[in-house]
Structure formats: C-alpha cells, structure tokens
C-alpha cells in the first residue's frame, strides 16, 4: 500500500523505538493492521464445535530406560557438566538431546536394547517403556468407551514399535509417515473415515501426517512426544478438532517427568505464548524463532540428570511391582490435569517483555540462586553431576550360559522339566593321544549303563535318506547293548582311571602339529629345541610324548605323511650340516678368502656365468659368516652387499633380490660340494644343479643384456679371466682396463700417422 505507507523511514522509526515498551509497540502494530487484516478462528465461525481439552500426562521411566538414560549421560559426562570449554560444539549437545529424547520414548530405539535374537512381540514391548505402559491403559479405557484414537510421534521408528504393539493387542490400525505414497495416504484416510470402520488407531508422524488431513471420525489425540515447534503439535491436534467434529476432542500429551522432555515442553509453551502476543512476523518475532542456545541446551540436558544418578531405582509412574495399576493411572490423569492448568495459567500472565527475557528457569548453566559462577569455575572445579557407582559384574565365558541369557525374552518361564542326571564324563579319544583301545570299550559300557538306568533310548544317527536302513540297524544294535548293559565293577573302574592317565589327554591337535613341525625342523631327538615350537609343553613332556610317538605312530591316521615330513626335514638338516662343513674347509684353505679363494667352475656354469668371481667369493664368505641355516640369511647378505664399498658402483650386484641371491648361493654351494666329494656327482644331483642354473640364467638374462656384451668375444674374455687370473678382477676394473688399452692403441696409431 504505497499510498498509505509512503515513508518507510517513519514506519521503521515508529516500530523500532528501543526505549518504548514492547507491549506498546505491539498495540500500535495491531491498530495499523486492523483495517487490512481479518483474523477468524474456529470458535467464531463454528459455534457447535466444542473446545478441545488438553491434558499433559507425566510418566516416569522404566528400569531399562533409567539404565540407558544414565549410560547416555555418562558417555558424555564432560559435556553434560559443561566442562568442554567455550569451544564446545553445539552439535554435540544437540546429539545428546536427541539420544535422551529417544530414550524417553522407548529404549528399543537403541541397537542392542531389545532382547534377542529371536526377537519376539511380547509384553516386554509394554513394560520396558513407561509411555507404552500408560498408552496400554489409556487405549483399553478409550476402546471401552467407544472412542477412536490418533497417535502422533516425531519418530517413524516409534511407529514401528506401535505397529508391533497394535498387532499384539489385536487393534486395527492405519499408518502414515513421510515414506507413505500419496495414493496410500488417501486410501488409509478413506478407510479410517468410512462409516462403521473397524480401524481403532491411526498412527502418524507429526510432520508428515499433521497437515491437510481430515480425521474428524476420531475424538482422542495422543501426542507420544512433543515437537520443538508448538505449531506442529497444534496442526496435529487439529486433524481431529476441526469443522465437522461432533464430539469433544481430548488431547493427551505424554511427558517424561524429571527428564529433558519437561524442558522441551516449557520451551514450546513459551513459543506458543509469544505467537499469541505477536501475530505479524517482524523484528520482535525473530526472537521467538531463535533456536535454543548452547546454555539452554545444557540446562535441558542437566534437568533431572542428577536424580537419575542418585536414585536409579526410581520408577516414576510404576508401582513397586513394576506395573501400572488402575489407581496409579487415575492419579496420573488427575495430576496431569492440575499441572496442565498450572502451566497454562503461568504463561497466560506473562507479557511480551517477560517472555523475551525468559528462556528457562535457569537461563545460564553457570547461574544459580541469582549468583554467577562462570568466573569461579576454575576455582571450584566442575563437579555438578557425578557418574553412577560402578558395579563389577561376574563375567562368564560359557557358551551355554551366553545363549541362555541371549534367548531370554522376558516372558513367563514354563515350569522346569525334571532334570536328567548328568551323564558320566568321558575322555575324548583322538589317535594322536595314544589311548589304549580298552579304554574306549570301558567308556561305552559305562555310557550304556547310564542310558539303561535313566530309560534313555539309543538315538538315530544323522545321515542321508539312502542310508536310513543301515542307520536304523545300527540304532537297534546300540539299543540292544543298552538293554543288556551292566555297571562297571570296581576293578574295571580302577582300570579305566589307569588307562586314562596313561594317554596324552592334555595334548590337542595344535600341540601335535607343532611337535611334528619341530621334529622336522630340528630333528627327532632335539627335545629342547622342539619345546620352543610347542607353546604349552616343556622339554620333559616333549621327551615323554616322543618316546610313545615313535613306538605307536602307526596308530595315527595318515601317519605316512607325518613321518615323511620329519624324515625329509632331518635329511635336509644333515645336508645343511655337510654343506656347512665343506664350506668351512674351503674357507680354511686360504689366508684371505675374500681375495684368494678360487672356485673350480664347471663348463656349464662358466658358459652361463653372469656373476664375477669376486662377487661369488663375497657370497661364499657371507654364507660362512652367517651360517647356511641362519634366519633371514639372504636378506642379511643383501644388506652386506649394499654396505660394502667393494660394490659401490656395481649396479648389477647391488640390484639382486634375496631370491636371486638364494639361487646363486645354491649353485656355489653345489660347486664347493662337488669339489670335495670328488668325481662326478650323482645323476639326479647333476640334473638338479643344472635346473637351478637354468632358472638362474633365465632371471639374469635381462641384466646381462643391459650390462654386458652378448658377443662371443666378451664371453671368452670372461672365461680367460676366471682361468688365467689368480685373484680375478671386478667388473669395474675390467672396464677401466679395456678403456685404458683402447686409448693407448689410439695414441700409437696417431704417432704412426704423424711420422708418415
């Protein structure tokens, strides 16, 4: 309206007067808007519409809720106590608030809270949450009086729990949440509103189901939890309280007493009162729209937390036996009406100035009794809420006990069946434990007598259908043995104990395998070193077991495999000892082996040779230094090559891997062994050595092509150097000699041409 409001500065000055009373500013705004704005409410339009009745029902918490509420606060006790400092993230506090609100609704919203698996739809859905106990009583009463109920919740997962509850109680229901398709929404509303509909409940989420829906066929509204924005709750109530409603609408709002939900409700009531005072959005309205500050969130979280820690047995609305009686239910209804009236009267008296200065009962987490403790925080410390006293629980690792506790669903337990006496404990007999076969006979006899004495039938063994006839025959034979069973005599009992002690019952499969591996690695008689391989046995136990093992090893299944592994390992040990002695003898033949040692290369080795004699001498010296059976031998040799100044510029030798060094060392050890054994080696050994040399040549070919001439001349020079030079030359020295020789020849040719 530019012709009416022509001067914006005058308009702003009129309503932006900081010195004026806020109520006066609102009254001026109302006078300006009255000619242009017509506001009508339902009570003015529809006189027959009865006013709705709101009742806040204050409930406590179940024992499970108290446990989870306390755990959530203890997890972030520093943030709850305000000890996080000024930089404490507000997001962290918002997350704590959300977890506490989930706990107030139902503890099954947390993973691991619901007993199971298997997960059952049972009474534990009701008695583990105080709101569900209250809802259960309320719905029974409402159904008896012929009412129909709308249930609103902020969380769709709460609707999942309510669905299970409705199925358990046999209530017909419809559901709408944010994921419901448009067609399904229309179908559910029509189904609920049609005449003579059997649908008793309508489950909705506050935000998704609170707008644009006509559900006047219901007269009871249950707000399972409150929204931060009171307008969302008002819209939810008005789904039933609208034109067309013929009954009085009663709204029950569930509030968890002495918990964070009380503070959420107070803040919502404050916003609602501000909205009643100011209908036009503007500067004043912005303060009503502000989100909760960090201190306000802290105050909400701390509300009731100390009671949770100090009195963990408090059950709120529950009686001592954990159930909500009819008397308790009527008392809660009466007290809820009184508290609702008191809260409404409290906020009706507050003006705009009071509401803008009022947030919660304690505006700051550091103010109490009118005194600010923010500056004394460092002196007195932060000790507002102490965690609950820790209780040490007995830890059991029994699988039977674990599954027995995991499968408890909380329902009534059936009468215990008469207990069958415990069967006699029998020794498990494995072949590697070397028990006498007589022990198995005595144990079978004792078990058969136990079954006969307790009237237990022989079980049918599991198996395929085509073996049923054979398994049935075996069952009949076993049953015949049970029918003819007799108890063990005292002599047989003593014999059984003696045979049990003679075996190796304390040896398991892992111990046996480690024994076999240790025997193959160190030899069958090295008990002390074998004991290093077997974790749980000492040398005396190894010796005792080894004596029986080598007498009775044929009793073990697949004993040939184990014996072959041990003998192969011992043969390998003997070969290593022999090679080590020959290498030591070779080293003793020279005063300085690194410079003087000579190798008698075979023709095949010489033709395929890519290592220099100096490199081979170094490898043999290192093998003698560390030993052929040393751990990580070839990694050590590789490190020695890289640290030695002899090969600083020998890129070929420096780039060899431990695997390549291993193959070259095997070839050199074979060469030394042939030298001392005398004569040609055995046929299979010669073939094996040639195969190793061929593998070595295949891997070294790329390096030889890159670093050496592949011509026949270069190969003959190498052979001549090996055979004619006593000490050999390094590759770098050979290259220097060749270069200097070439330069001399060119100078001679130059002098000759000059003379001419």
XYZ file of C-alpha atoms in Angstrom:
756
model
C 0.000 0.000 0.000
C 2.385 2.761 -1.153
C -0.310 5.438 -0.964
C -0.878 4.674 2.758
C 2.690 3.861 3.834
C 4.626 6.375 1.816
C 7.581 6.959 4.153
C 9.468 3.776 5.136
C 11.832 5.627 7.472
C 8.948 6.956 9.528
C 7.430 3.476 9.666
C 10.714 1.972 10.901
C 11.209 4.744 13.424
C 7.742 4.160 14.809
C 8.247 0.426 15.385
C 11.972 0.414 16.052
C 11.949 2.510 19.186
C 14.231 0.728 21.620
C 13.128 2.820 24.549
C 9.419 2.097 24.136
C 7.682 -0.737 25.909
C 7.290 -3.807 23.686
C 3.591 -4.145 24.559
C 3.057 -0.589 23.328
C 4.795 -1.411 20.040
C 2.536 -4.444 19.564
C -0.596 -2.406 20.258
C 0.499 0.206 17.683
C 1.080 -2.576 15.149
C -2.373 -4.022 15.810
C -4.024 -0.642 15.211
C -2.200 -0.287 11.882
C -3.089 -3.808 10.716
C -6.709 -3.929 11.895
C -8.194 -2.246 8.769
C -6.319 -4.608 6.414
C -6.267 -7.950 8.246
C -9.266 -10.029 9.265
C -8.389 -12.934 11.510
C -11.046 -15.509 12.267
C -10.789 -18.567 14.498
C -12.899 -21.717 14.526
C -14.731 -20.757 17.701
C -16.055 -17.643 15.935
C -17.135 -19.491 12.767
C -18.475 -22.787 14.126
C -20.346 -22.300 17.402
C -21.230 -26.013 17.710
C -17.563 -27.101 17.789
C -16.700 -27.979 21.386
C -13.361 -26.690 22.666
C -10.604 -29.273 22.810
C -9.269 -30.393 26.168
C -5.514 -30.769 26.607
C -4.037 -32.932 29.363
C -0.313 -33.479 29.920
C 0.300 -36.948 31.352
C 3.553 -37.035 33.332
C 5.073 -40.518 33.454
C 8.312 -41.832 34.890
C 10.835 -44.199 33.372
C 11.212 -47.960 33.486
C 14.344 -49.587 34.850
C 15.647 -50.168 31.314
C 15.032 -46.521 30.410
C 16.855 -45.335 33.544
C 19.808 -47.560 32.650
C 20.056 -46.218 29.081
C 19.438 -42.607 30.170
C 22.283 -42.875 32.673
C 24.599 -44.507 30.104
C 23.980 -41.702 27.590
C 24.848 -39.025 30.155
C 27.905 -40.907 31.442
C 29.220 -41.293 27.899
C 29.448 -37.502 27.520
C 29.697 -36.545 31.196
C 32.205 -33.771 30.452
C 29.798 -32.078 28.030
C 26.853 -32.577 30.401
C 28.814 -30.907 33.205
C 29.731 -28.004 30.909
C 33.434 -28.818 31.172
C 34.034 -28.704 27.435
C 35.005 -25.054 27.354
C 33.711 -22.205 25.228
C 34.601 -24.017 22.022
C 32.399 -26.994 22.901
C 30.379 -27.886 19.824
C 26.685 -27.171 19.987
C 26.183 -30.101 17.616
C 27.438 -32.448 20.312
C 24.844 -31.144 22.760
C 22.084 -31.451 20.137
C 23.102 -35.061 19.593
C 22.883 -35.763 23.334
C 19.436 -34.142 23.408
C 18.236 -36.393 20.580
C 19.562 -39.546 22.264
C 17.858 -38.608 25.548
C 14.550 -37.995 23.748
C 14.812 -41.389 22.082
C 15.379 -42.972 25.492
C 12.275 -41.218 26.874
C 10.169 -42.668 24.044
C 11.343 -46.282 24.085
C 14.720 -47.927 24.837
C 14.261 -50.302 21.880
C 15.190 -47.398 19.590
C 18.816 -48.231 20.518
C 20.591 -51.193 18.951
C 21.115 -53.999 21.427
C 18.391 -52.927 23.870
C 15.697 -55.324 22.687
C 16.218 -58.892 23.984
C 17.025 -61.328 21.215
C 17.555 -62.990 18.879
C 14.993 -64.347 18.439
C 13.033 -61.077 18.575
C 9.505 -61.614 19.838
C 6.370 -59.463 20.006
C 5.630 -59.889 23.677
C 4.693 -57.994 26.830
C 8.254 -56.675 27.106
C 7.277 -54.096 24.448
C 4.974 -52.561 27.056
C 6.658 -52.840 30.441
C 10.125 -51.723 29.246
C 8.829 -48.188 28.433
C 6.710 -46.071 30.788
C 4.905 -44.327 27.919
C 3.878 -47.685 26.452
C 2.510 -48.769 29.824
C 0.497 -45.552 30.047
C -0.679 -45.916 26.429
C -1.736 -49.513 27.027
C -4.018 -48.480 29.926
C -5.314 -45.444 28.041
C -6.240 -47.373 24.881
C -8.098 -50.050 26.818
C -10.158 -47.352 28.504
C -10.795 -45.431 25.271
C -11.845 -48.557 23.381
C -14.247 -49.454 26.162
C -15.986 -46.072 25.885
C -16.198 -46.265 22.073
C -13.608 -43.627 21.172
C -11.139 -43.740 18.301
C -7.554 -42.597 18.689
C -4.904 -40.734 16.665
C -1.318 -41.295 17.857
C 1.365 -38.809 16.741
C 5.121 -39.225 17.187
C 8.190 -37.385 15.921
C 9.972 -40.632 15.033
C 8.885 -43.171 12.441
C 10.725 -45.908 14.335
C 8.387 -45.322 17.262
C 5.530 -46.046 14.857
C 7.234 -49.361 14.045
C 7.081 -50.295 17.727
C 3.466 -49.112 17.948
C 2.612 -51.287 14.943
C 4.022 -54.356 16.701
C 2.087 -53.397 19.819
C -1.159 -52.999 17.833
C -0.718 -56.434 16.281
C -0.031 -57.950 19.704
C -3.180 -56.369 21.228
C -5.318 -57.026 18.138
C -6.097 -53.349 17.409
C -6.995 -52.462 13.813
C -4.877 -49.529 12.612
C -3.762 -47.327 9.720
C -0.385 -45.635 9.324
C 1.018 -42.556 7.554
C 4.602 -41.322 7.671
C 6.998 -39.480 5.390
C 7.608 -42.536 3.192
C 3.908 -43.218 2.515
C 2.893 -42.710 -1.118
C 0.129 -40.229 -1.970
C -2.271 -42.947 -3.126
C -1.697 -44.942 0.058
C -2.340 -41.846 2.189
C -5.710 -41.238 0.526
C -6.669 -44.915 0.836
C -5.748 -45.019 4.547
C -7.726 -41.828 5.326
C -10.786 -43.080 3.451
C -10.565 -46.458 5.161
C -10.407 -44.818 8.587
C -13.212 -42.269 7.956
C -15.725 -44.567 6.291
C -18.889 -45.381 8.307
C -18.701 -48.410 10.599
C -14.916 -48.576 10.105
C -13.184 -51.171 12.270
C -9.959 -49.169 12.416
C -9.367 -48.163 16.019
C -5.939 -46.473 15.761
C -4.323 -44.127 13.263
C -0.523 -43.882 13.600
C 1.035 -40.717 12.158
C 4.313 -38.812 12.285
C 3.812 -35.236 13.493
C 5.413 -33.506 10.499
C 4.258 -35.830 7.679
C 0.741 -36.538 8.905
C -0.143 -33.264 10.593
C -1.210 -31.137 7.611
C -4.134 -31.293 5.189
C -5.798 -34.361 6.667
C -9.370 -34.611 7.928
C -9.740 -37.259 10.626
C -12.804 -35.979 12.450
C -14.010 -39.543 12.980
C -11.506 -39.732 15.870
C -12.034 -37.856 19.136
C -8.854 -38.786 21.076
C -5.407 -37.445 20.125
C -2.260 -38.835 21.752
C 0.984 -36.872 21.321
C 3.555 -39.545 22.131
C 6.287 -36.864 22.211
C 6.368 -33.086 21.784
C 7.767 -31.091 18.874
C 10.166 -28.187 19.373
C 7.727 -26.110 17.322
C 4.337 -25.912 19.102
C 2.619 -25.107 15.799
C 3.384 -28.637 14.557
C 1.632 -30.109 17.581
C -1.319 -27.730 17.115
C -1.662 -28.827 13.496
C -1.610 -32.447 14.649
C -4.395 -31.814 17.186
C -6.479 -30.034 14.559
C -6.647 -33.166 12.388
C -9.477 -34.217 14.716
C -10.524 -30.850 16.192
C -11.919 -29.146 13.115
C -15.232 -28.292 11.498
C -17.236 -31.476 11.226
C -16.266 -32.847 14.630
C -19.324 -33.752 16.732
C -17.582 -34.933 19.902
C -15.306 -33.171 22.314
C -11.680 -33.753 21.379
C -9.347 -34.723 24.212
C -5.591 -34.391 23.659
C -3.236 -36.453 25.821
C 0.396 -35.349 25.669
C 2.915 -37.805 27.160
C 5.753 -36.117 29.075
C 8.568 -37.967 30.834
C 8.843 -36.498 34.311
C 12.185 -35.208 35.642
C 13.767 -35.585 32.218
C 14.574 -33.479 29.179
C 11.003 -33.628 27.834
C 9.797 -31.269 30.575
C 12.177 -28.588 29.284
C 11.157 -29.200 25.683
C 7.523 -28.697 26.678
C 8.357 -25.473 28.557
C 10.161 -24.026 25.555
C 7.257 -24.960 23.278
C 4.805 -23.252 25.643
C 6.975 -20.121 25.656
C 6.990 -20.013 21.837
C 3.237 -20.529 21.738
C 2.626 -17.619 24.104
C 4.868 -15.363 22.016
C 2.909 -16.341 18.925
C -0.334 -15.430 20.656
C 1.026 -11.983 21.549
C 2.577 -11.205 18.156
C 0.711 -12.353 15.030
C 2.775 -10.426 12.490
C 6.284 -11.567 11.610
C 8.900 -8.893 12.172
C 11.756 -7.951 14.393
C 10.024 -8.977 17.558
C 9.022 -12.316 16.071
C 12.631 -13.216 15.268
C 13.371 -13.746 18.924
C 10.565 -16.298 19.122
C 12.023 -18.165 16.162
C 15.559 -18.403 17.543
C 16.897 -21.899 18.158
C 17.950 -22.919 21.636
C 21.328 -21.589 22.667
C 24.160 -23.733 23.967
C 23.471 -22.833 27.614
C 19.770 -23.578 27.183
C 20.561 -26.985 25.701
C 22.935 -27.648 28.584
C 20.239 -26.759 31.090
C 17.771 -29.090 29.363
C 20.210 -31.995 29.446
C 21.083 -31.429 33.104
C 17.420 -31.259 34.116
C 16.677 -34.413 36.087
C 20.098 -35.966 35.374
C 21.177 -35.781 38.996
C 18.028 -37.619 40.074
C 18.839 -40.378 37.591
C 22.245 -40.946 39.191
C 21.149 -40.501 42.804
C 18.085 -42.729 42.618
C 18.456 -45.364 39.926
C 15.579 -47.393 41.338
C 13.032 -44.676 40.811
C 10.325 -45.966 38.523
C 8.236 -42.833 38.114
C 4.703 -43.869 37.336
C 5.336 -47.507 38.155
C 4.340 -49.161 41.390
C 6.751 -51.329 43.320
C 5.949 -54.468 41.335
C 6.769 -52.705 38.020
C 3.152 -52.468 36.809
C 0.806 -49.504 36.404
C -2.341 -50.144 38.442
C -5.741 -48.596 37.793
C -5.341 -46.403 40.879
C -1.977 -45.135 39.607
C -3.492 -44.445 36.183
C -6.353 -42.374 37.633
C -3.906 -40.461 39.835
C -1.727 -39.621 36.824
C -4.768 -38.335 34.906
C -5.806 -36.155 37.817
C -2.283 -34.830 38.437
C -1.815 -34.226 34.722
C -4.916 -32.041 34.551
C -3.748 -29.995 37.533
C -0.218 -29.493 36.177
C -1.556 -28.537 32.751
C -3.818 -25.871 34.292
C -0.926 -24.507 36.374
C 1.408 -24.253 33.383
C -1.228 -22.578 31.187
C -2.018 -20.085 33.944
C 1.683 -19.361 34.397
C 2.251 -18.432 30.749
C -1.017 -16.551 30.338
C 0.194 -13.990 32.905
C 3.477 -13.306 31.096
C 3.722 -10.327 28.795
C 5.953 -9.825 25.810
C 8.810 -8.286 27.814
C 8.714 -11.139 30.316
C 8.784 -13.775 27.597
C 11.682 -12.187 25.768
C 13.767 -12.192 28.933
C 12.607 -15.683 29.903
C 14.026 -18.825 28.408
C 14.073 -21.492 31.081
C 14.144 -21.479 34.855
C 17.922 -21.150 34.714
C 18.951 -19.023 31.738
C 22.605 -19.988 32.024
C 24.146 -23.243 33.066
C 26.540 -21.272 35.282
C 23.920 -19.212 37.198
C 22.185 -20.393 40.333
C 20.322 -18.516 43.070
C 20.976 -15.226 41.320
C 24.766 -15.703 41.512
C 27.019 -16.241 38.511
C 29.621 -18.971 38.870
C 31.176 -18.559 35.450
C 34.276 -16.842 36.868
C 34.600 -19.265 39.768
C 34.547 -22.326 37.533
C 38.338 -22.708 37.607
C 38.483 -22.394 41.384
C 35.740 -24.768 42.431
C 36.014 -27.271 39.551
C 33.132 -28.842 37.699
C 31.560 -31.441 39.980
C 27.855 -30.981 39.382
C 26.869 -34.465 38.266
C 28.878 -37.468 39.364
C 28.635 -40.711 37.384
C 26.853 -43.612 38.988
C 28.818 -46.008 41.143
C 30.338 -48.765 39.037
C 29.335 -52.299 39.827
C 31.600 -55.191 38.959
C 29.721 -57.924 37.157
C 30.798 -61.511 37.034
C 31.989 -62.365 33.531
C 31.234 -65.819 32.221
C 32.655 -67.319 29.052
C 30.299 -70.293 28.988
C 28.606 -70.605 25.599
C 25.581 -72.330 27.147
C 25.121 -69.510 29.640
C 25.536 -66.874 26.900
C 22.824 -68.330 24.695
C 20.587 -68.979 27.687
C 20.749 -65.263 28.580
C 20.540 -64.127 24.933
C 17.374 -66.133 24.282
C 15.526 -64.845 27.355
C 12.640 -62.749 26.037
C 11.298 -61.637 29.394
C 8.054 -63.591 29.196
C 6.832 -66.040 31.811
C 9.004 -69.106 32.028
C 7.435 -72.544 31.672
C 7.610 -74.985 34.532
C 11.041 -76.551 34.596
C 11.193 -80.124 33.383
C 12.593 -82.768 35.702
C 16.355 -82.765 35.366
C 18.051 -85.843 33.967
C 21.156 -86.839 35.906
C 24.384 -85.727 34.283
C 25.998 -88.368 32.089
C 29.398 -89.647 33.245
C 32.258 -87.579 31.867
C 34.116 -89.481 29.190
C 37.590 -88.884 27.815
C 37.687 -87.802 24.156
C 39.991 -90.275 22.416
C 41.998 -88.952 19.444
C 44.501 -91.087 17.613
C 47.437 -88.743 18.393
C 46.704 -89.081 22.153
C 47.605 -92.814 22.082
C 44.921 -94.160 24.407
C 44.524 -97.890 24.771
C 41.538 -99.296 22.849
C 40.435 -100.977 26.090
C 39.550 -97.520 27.456
C 37.009 -96.987 24.670
C 35.329 -100.306 25.498
C 35.029 -99.399 29.197
C 33.623 -95.921 28.393
C 30.989 -97.382 26.035
C 29.981 -99.858 28.699
C 29.601 -97.099 31.313
C 27.537 -94.925 28.927
C 25.237 -97.829 28.034
C 24.539 -98.481 31.715
C 23.768 -94.789 32.291
C 21.190 -94.816 29.481
C 19.603 -98.018 30.743
C 19.394 -96.669 34.283
C 17.698 -93.421 33.117
C 15.470 -95.054 30.453
C 17.182 -93.247 27.587
C 16.820 -94.718 24.111
C 19.600 -95.008 21.579
C 19.470 -92.027 19.172
C 19.221 -92.394 15.415
C 22.379 -91.090 13.777
C 22.093 -88.269 11.234
C 22.687 -89.066 7.580
C 21.294 -89.239 4.071
C 17.952 -90.849 3.336
C 19.512 -93.676 1.340
C 21.465 -94.781 4.449
C 18.380 -94.878 6.655
C 18.216 -98.669 6.676
C 21.817 -99.031 7.798
C 21.453 -96.308 10.444
C 18.295 -97.958 11.770
C 20.124 -101.281 12.069
C 22.956 -99.579 13.966
C 20.412 -97.966 16.275
C 18.831 -101.348 17.047
C 22.216 -102.870 17.848
C 23.047 -99.943 20.133
C 19.659 -100.275 21.854
C 20.277 -103.989 22.368
C 23.613 -103.169 24.001
C 21.837 -100.674 26.290
C 19.214 -103.264 27.276
C 21.924 -105.774 28.169
C 24.235 -103.222 29.856
C 25.758 -103.812 33.296
C 27.586 -101.322 35.552
C 31.366 -101.220 35.767
C 32.913 -103.243 38.526
C 35.401 -101.672 40.948
C 38.239 -103.409 39.116
C 37.070 -102.035 35.759
C 36.652 -98.546 37.235
C 40.246 -98.604 38.500
C 41.413 -99.915 35.134
C 39.587 -97.081 33.380
C 41.314 -94.440 35.521
C 44.706 -96.051 34.925
C 44.245 -96.136 31.146
C 43.073 -92.504 31.170
C 46.275 -91.413 32.916
C 48.495 -93.414 30.555
C 47.283 -91.493 27.484
C 48.035 -87.909 26.496
C 44.617 -86.336 27.053
C 46.099 -82.871 27.584
C 47.565 -82.852 24.050
C 45.391 -81.227 21.400
C 45.633 -81.164 17.612
C 47.636 -77.933 17.636
C 50.227 -79.369 20.049
C 50.600 -82.481 17.884
C 51.101 -80.473 14.674
C 53.686 -78.242 16.372
C 55.514 -81.369 17.590
C 55.692 -82.751 14.036
C 56.902 -79.421 12.643
C 59.533 -79.069 15.377
C 60.804 -82.615 14.808
C 61.140 -81.935 11.082
C 62.906 -78.631 11.700
C 65.352 -79.633 14.468
C 65.459 -83.434 14.392
C 63.536 -86.012 16.391
C 65.936 -86.081 19.358
C 66.381 -82.334 19.930
C 63.732 -82.122 22.674
C 64.785 -78.711 23.985
C 64.504 -77.002 20.599
C 61.267 -78.850 19.756
C 59.828 -77.485 23.019
C 60.382 -73.985 21.622
C 57.919 -74.831 18.831
C 55.243 -76.364 21.103
C 53.731 -73.499 23.099
C 52.242 -75.310 26.095
C 54.796 -78.122 26.672
C 58.262 -78.267 28.207
C 61.224 -80.443 27.244
C 60.298 -83.289 29.656
C 56.766 -83.507 28.269
C 58.158 -83.485 24.713
C 60.573 -86.310 25.549
C 57.834 -88.416 27.158
C 55.499 -87.918 24.196
C 58.248 -88.543 21.620
C 59.097 -91.965 23.096
C 55.474 -93.112 22.779
C 55.074 -91.445 19.370
C 57.954 -93.350 17.750
C 56.591 -96.626 19.105
C 52.924 -96.164 18.162
C 52.924 -93.646 15.307
C 51.249 -96.181 13.003
C 48.046 -95.766 15.056
C 47.680 -92.215 13.713
C 45.620 -91.655 10.609
C 47.793 -90.703 7.592
C 50.910 -91.432 9.619
C 52.958 -91.796 6.427
C 52.556 -88.084 5.704
C 53.821 -87.037 9.145
C 56.772 -89.447 9.165
C 57.765 -88.417 5.640
C 57.747 -84.753 6.675
C 60.001 -85.483 9.682
C 62.441 -87.623 7.696
C 62.635 -85.069 4.897
C 63.388 -82.351 7.431
C 66.098 -84.453 9.081
C 67.642 -85.210 5.696
C 67.645 -81.513 4.942
C 69.360 -80.842 8.264
C 72.067 -83.431 7.521
C 72.642 -81.944 4.080
C 72.964 -78.446 5.572
C 75.489 -79.688 8.153
C 77.504 -81.423 5.428
C 77.497 -78.317 3.212
C 78.454 -76.128 6.153
C 81.448 -78.350 6.986
C 82.647 -78.362 3.376
C 82.295 -74.599 3.137
C 84.319 -74.218 6.365
C 87.030 -76.453 4.962
C 87.108 -74.352 1.779
C 87.490 -71.139 3.807
C 90.379 -72.604 5.855
C 92.371 -73.273 2.695
C 93.041 -69.546 2.252
C 94.525 -66.891 4.479
C 92.297 -64.147 2.992
C 89.359 -65.943 1.352
C 87.757 -62.737 0.100
C 90.785 -62.154 -2.142
C 92.404 -65.581 -2.613
C 89.532 -68.093 -2.805
C 89.363 -69.969 -6.111
C 86.360 -71.825 -7.447
C 86.526 -74.757 -9.845
C 83.645 -73.821 -12.138
C 82.125 -76.485 -14.339
C 81.886 -75.870 -18.058
C 78.093 -75.421 -17.916
C 78.412 -72.976 -15.023
C 81.124 -70.984 -16.820
C 79.174 -70.706 -20.056
C 76.105 -69.340 -18.201
C 78.051 -67.237 -15.704
C 76.820 -63.670 -15.146
C 78.363 -63.094 -11.702
C 82.060 -62.215 -11.406
C 84.416 -64.351 -9.347
C 84.823 -61.509 -6.882
C 81.033 -61.476 -6.317
C 80.967 -65.258 -5.882
C 83.795 -65.101 -3.316
C 81.890 -62.457 -1.386
C 78.731 -64.603 -1.351
C 80.629 -67.660 -0.043
C 82.342 -65.632 2.663
C 78.980 -64.265 3.810
C 77.468 -67.777 3.822
C 80.275 -68.946 6.080
C 79.884 -65.894 8.301
C 76.148 -66.237 8.993
C 75.667 -69.993 8.534
C 73.574 -71.846 5.996
C 70.643 -72.316 8.413
C 70.506 -68.721 9.673
C 67.133 -66.950 9.826
C 66.785 -64.306 7.105
C 70.132 -65.318 5.632
C 69.716 -63.819 2.180
C 68.256 -60.563 3.459
C 71.398 -60.198 5.585
C 73.648 -60.908 2.583
C 71.752 -58.348 0.511
C 72.325 -55.730 3.234
C 76.051 -56.626 3.401
C 76.360 -56.121 -0.382
C 74.767 -52.695 -0.178
C 77.020 -51.625 2.692
C 80.278 -52.960 1.227
C 82.489 -50.347 -0.504
C 83.695 -53.050 -2.956
C 80.428 -52.920 -4.871
C 79.574 -49.254 -4.542
C 79.343 -48.828 -8.342
C 78.378 -52.425 -9.219
C 74.755 -51.799 -10.115
C 74.182 -55.417 -11.153
C 75.210 -56.926 -7.820
C 73.516 -54.182 -5.811
C 70.175 -54.813 -7.523
C 69.961 -58.565 -6.756
C 66.948 -59.674 -4.700
C 67.128 -62.210 -1.825
C 65.530 -64.838 -4.083
C 68.161 -64.330 -6.793
C 70.962 -64.416 -4.218
C 69.494 -67.632 -2.808
C 69.658 -69.354 -6.203
C 73.227 -68.174 -6.840
C 74.352 -69.325 -3.400
C 72.776 -72.744 -4.005
C 74.791 -73.035 -7.231
C 78.016 -72.028 -5.442
C 77.414 -74.466 -2.569
C 76.853 -77.255 -5.126
C 80.143 -76.319 -6.809
C 82.035 -76.447 -3.495
C 80.401 -79.770 -2.579
C 81.403 -81.353 -5.891
C 84.971 -80.201 -5.364
C 85.315 -82.012 -2.031
C 83.264 -85.088 -2.849
C 85.479 -85.815 -5.862
C 84.363 -87.409 -9.095
C 81.147 -86.642 -10.949
C 78.101 -86.134 -8.761
C 75.106 -88.420 -8.797
C 72.951 -88.243 -11.875
C 69.918 -86.786 -10.219
C 72.033 -84.223 -8.317
C 73.660 -83.115 -11.564
C 70.285 -82.704 -13.187
C 69.025 -80.730 -10.213
C 72.042 -78.418 -10.272
C 71.647 -77.802 -13.984
C 67.971 -76.984 -13.500
C 68.881 -74.441 -10.806
C 71.491 -72.890 -13.091
C 68.966 -72.675 -15.952
C 66.465 -70.911 -13.674
C 69.207 -68.528 -12.574
C 70.145 -67.810 -16.205
C 66.525 -67.069 -17.154
C 66.247 -64.383 -14.470
C 69.668 -62.869 -15.131
C 69.309 -62.600 -18.936
C 67.807 -59.084 -18.984
C 70.553 -57.790 -16.712
C 73.243 -59.496 -18.786
C 71.945 -57.925 -21.965
C 71.914 -54.497 -20.411
C 75.237 -54.558 -18.571
C 77.410 -56.911 -20.620
C 78.267 -57.608 -24.265
C 76.440 -60.639 -25.610
C 79.147 -61.336 -28.221
C 81.274 -64.436 -28.137
C 84.435 -62.391 -27.654
C 83.265 -60.909 -24.390
C 82.240 -64.333 -23.132
C 85.706 -65.793 -23.972
C 87.394 -62.906 -22.172
C 85.386 -63.687 -19.048
C 86.381 -67.342 -19.149
C 90.041 -66.423 -19.694
C 89.911 -64.012 -16.774
C 88.500 -66.723 -14.494
C 91.025 -69.339 -15.524
C 94.161 -67.228 -16.011
C 93.997 -64.589 -13.277
C 94.608 -65.990 -9.800
C 92.593 -63.386 -7.956
C 90.149 -62.413 -10.692
C 89.074 -58.864 -11.418
C 85.949 -56.878 -10.697
C 83.639 -55.768 -13.448
C 84.543 -52.088 -12.913
C 88.266 -52.868 -13.060
C 87.788 -54.824 -16.301
C 86.041 -51.889 -17.903
C 88.806 -49.480 -16.798
C 91.483 -51.769 -18.224
C 89.654 -52.050 -21.520
C 89.238 -48.285 -21.783
C 92.895 -47.559 -20.997
C 94.030 -50.197 -23.504
C 91.898 -48.635 -26.226
C 93.313 -45.177 -25.526
C 96.907 -46.429 -25.757
C 96.271 -48.066 -29.097
C 94.741 -44.860 -30.490
C 97.792 -42.832 -29.326
C 100.136 -45.300 -31.030
C 98.218 -45.047 -34.241
C 98.371 -41.262 -34.019
C 102.168 -41.252 -33.653
C 102.498 -43.636 -36.575
C 100.409 -41.440 -38.883
C 102.299 -38.339 -37.776
C 105.627 -39.944 -38.630
C 104.434 -40.689 -42.036
